[in-house]
Amino acid sequence: LNSMFDNLTDKFERAFKVLKGQGQITEINVAETLKEVRRALLDADVNFKTAKDFTVRVKDKAMGANVLNAISPSQLMVKICHEELVELMGGNESEIVVQGNPGIVLMSGLQG
């Protein structure tokens, strides 16, 4: 499990390197970056439709975002991807309430 997350982290880092040194976000460099992000998600066994919907939402946010002078385009893409991943995984933290004896907990990932 740990190596899967390490592998996904490495692939995300490589995807964001496309934007290093770029002065602005363009449709071309966003498309290149998101192609690598989508490939990384698919390699991590994320459902194709989920990966595609994720990259579409990130692209929409990235193309509508103004890059501030204080941050680089790659930092902005990391921020947008982080926000979308948090939203994809449920967004809010909630407490687990276990009733009964024994308590039953259903654990689910991106594909169920």
Short mmCIF file of N, CA and C in Angstrom, two decimals, residues 24-62:
data_model
loop_
_atom_site.label_atom_id
_atom_site.label_comp_id
_atom_site.label_asym_id
_atom_site.label_seq_id
_atom_site.Cartn_x
_atom_site.Cartn_y
_atom_site.Cartn_z
N GLN A 24 3.20 31.18 -17.16
CA GLN A 24 1.74 31.25 -17.08
C GLN A 24 1.13 29.89 -17.39
N ILE A 25 -0.11 29.75 -17.02
CA ILE A 25 -0.85 28.53 -17.32
C ILE A 25 -1.48 28.71 -18.70
N THR A 26 -1.19 27.76 -19.58
CA THR A 26 -1.80 27.76 -20.91
C THR A 26 -2.56 26.46 -21.09
N GLU A 27 -3.42 26.45 -22.07
CA GLU A 27 -4.20 25.24 -22.32
C GLU A 27 -3.28 24.07 -22.68
N ILE A 28 -2.18 24.36 -23.37
CA ILE A 28 -1.26 23.31 -23.79
C ILE A 28 -0.54 22.69 -22.60
N ASN A 29 0.04 23.53 -21.71
CA ASN A 29 0.77 22.92 -20.59
C ASN A 29 -0.17 22.30 -19.56
N VAL A 30 -1.39 22.80 -19.45
CA VAL A 30 -2.37 22.17 -18.56
C VAL A 30 -2.75 20.80 -19.13
N ALA A 31 -2.96 20.73 -20.45
CA ALA A 31 -3.32 19.46 -21.07
C ALA A 31 -2.21 18.43 -20.90
N GLU A 32 -0.96 18.84 -21.07
CA GLU A 32 0.17 17.92 -20.89
C GLU A 32 0.24 17.43 -19.44
N THR A 33 0.08 18.34 -18.51
CA THR A 33 0.13 17.97 -17.09
C THR A 33 -1.00 17.02 -16.74
N LEU A 34 -2.20 17.34 -17.16
CA LEU A 34 -3.36 16.53 -16.80
C LEU A 34 -3.36 15.18 -17.49
N LYS A 35 -2.72 15.08 -18.64
CA LYS A 35 -2.58 13.78 -19.29
C LYS A 35 -1.75 12.86 -18.41
N GLU A 36 -0.68 13.40 -17.83
CA GLU A 36 0.16 12.62 -16.92
C GLU A 36 -0.57 12.30 -15.62
N VAL A 37 -1.35 13.26 -15.11
CA VAL A 37 -2.13 13.03 -13.89
C VAL A 37 -3.15 11.93 -14.13
N ARG A 38 -3.86 11.99 -15.25
CA ARG A 38 -4.86 10.97 -15.58
C ARG A 38 -4.18 9.60 -15.69
N ARG A 39 -3.02 9.54 -16.34
CA ARG A 39 -2.28 8.28 -16.48
C ARG A 39 -1.88 7.75 -15.10
N ALA A 40 -1.44 8.64 -14.21
CA ALA A 40 -1.05 8.22 -12.86
C ALA A 40 -2.24 7.65 -12.10
N LEU A 41 -3.39 8.30 -12.23
CA LEU A 41 -4.59 7.81 -11.55
C LEU A 41 -5.01 6.45 -12.11
N LEU A 42 -4.96 6.29 -13.42
CA LEU A 42 -5.34 5.02 -14.03
C LEU A 42 -4.37 3.91 -13.63
N ASP A 43 -3.08 4.23 -13.54
CA ASP A 43 -2.09 3.25 -13.08
C ASP A 43 -2.34 2.85 -11.64
N ALA A 44 -2.97 3.72 -10.86
CA ALA A 44 -3.30 3.43 -9.47
C ALA A 44 -4.68 2.77 -9.35
N ASP A 45 -5.21 2.30 -10.48
CA ASP A 45 -6.50 1.59 -10.53
C ASP A 45 -7.71 2.45 -10.20
N VAL A 46 -7.62 3.74 -10.48
CA VAL A 46 -8.79 4.60 -10.34
C VAL A 46 -9.67 4.38 -11.57
N ASN A 47 -10.95 4.32 -11.37
CA ASN A 47 -11.90 4.12 -12.45
C ASN A 47 -11.68 5.17 -13.55
N PHE A 48 -11.79 4.77 -14.82
CA PHE A 48 -11.53 5.67 -15.94
C PHE A 48 -12.42 6.90 -15.90
N LYS A 49 -13.73 6.70 -15.69
CA LYS A 49 -14.66 7.84 -15.66
C LYS A 49 -14.32 8.80 -14.50
N THR A 50 -13.95 8.24 -13.36
CA THR A 50 -13.58 9.06 -12.21
C THR A 50 -12.34 9.89 -12.53
N ALA A 51 -11.33 9.26 -13.14
CA ALA A 51 -10.09 9.97 -13.50
C ALA A 51 -10.38 11.06 -14.53
N LYS A 52 -11.22 10.74 -15.51
CA LYS A 52 -11.55 11.72 -16.55
C LYS A 52 -12.32 12.90 -15.96
N ASP A 53 -13.33 12.62 -15.14
CA ASP A 53 -14.10 13.69 -14.51
C ASP A 53 -13.20 14.57 -13.63
N PHE A 54 -12.28 13.94 -12.90
CA PHE A 54 -11.35 14.67 -12.05
C PHE A 54 -10.51 15.64 -12.89
N THR A 55 -9.93 15.14 -13.98
CA THR A 55 -9.06 16.00 -14.80
C THR A 55 -9.86 17.11 -15.49
N VAL A 56 -11.10 16.84 -15.85
CA VAL A 56 -11.93 17.90 -16.46
C VAL A 56 -12.19 19.01 -15.44
N ARG A 57 -12.50 18.64 -14.19
CA ARG A 57 -12.75 19.65 -13.16
C ARG A 57 -11.49 20.46 -12.87
N VAL A 58 -10.34 19.78 -12.81
CA VAL A 58 -9.08 20.48 -12.57
C VAL A 58 -8.77 21.42 -13.72
N LYS A 59 -8.99 20.98 -14.95
CA LYS A 59 -8.73 21.83 -16.12
C LYS A 59 -9.62 23.07 -16.09
N ASP A 60 -10.89 22.88 -15.79
CA ASP A 60 -11.81 24.02 -15.73
C ASP A 60 -11.35 25.04 -14.69
N LYS A 61 -10.95 24.56 -13.52
CA LYS A 61 -10.48 25.47 -12.47
C LYS A 61 -9.16 26.13 -12.86
N ALA A 62 -8.26 25.36 -13.46
CA ALA A 62 -6.93 25.89 -13.82
C ALA A 62 -7.04 26.95 -14.92
#
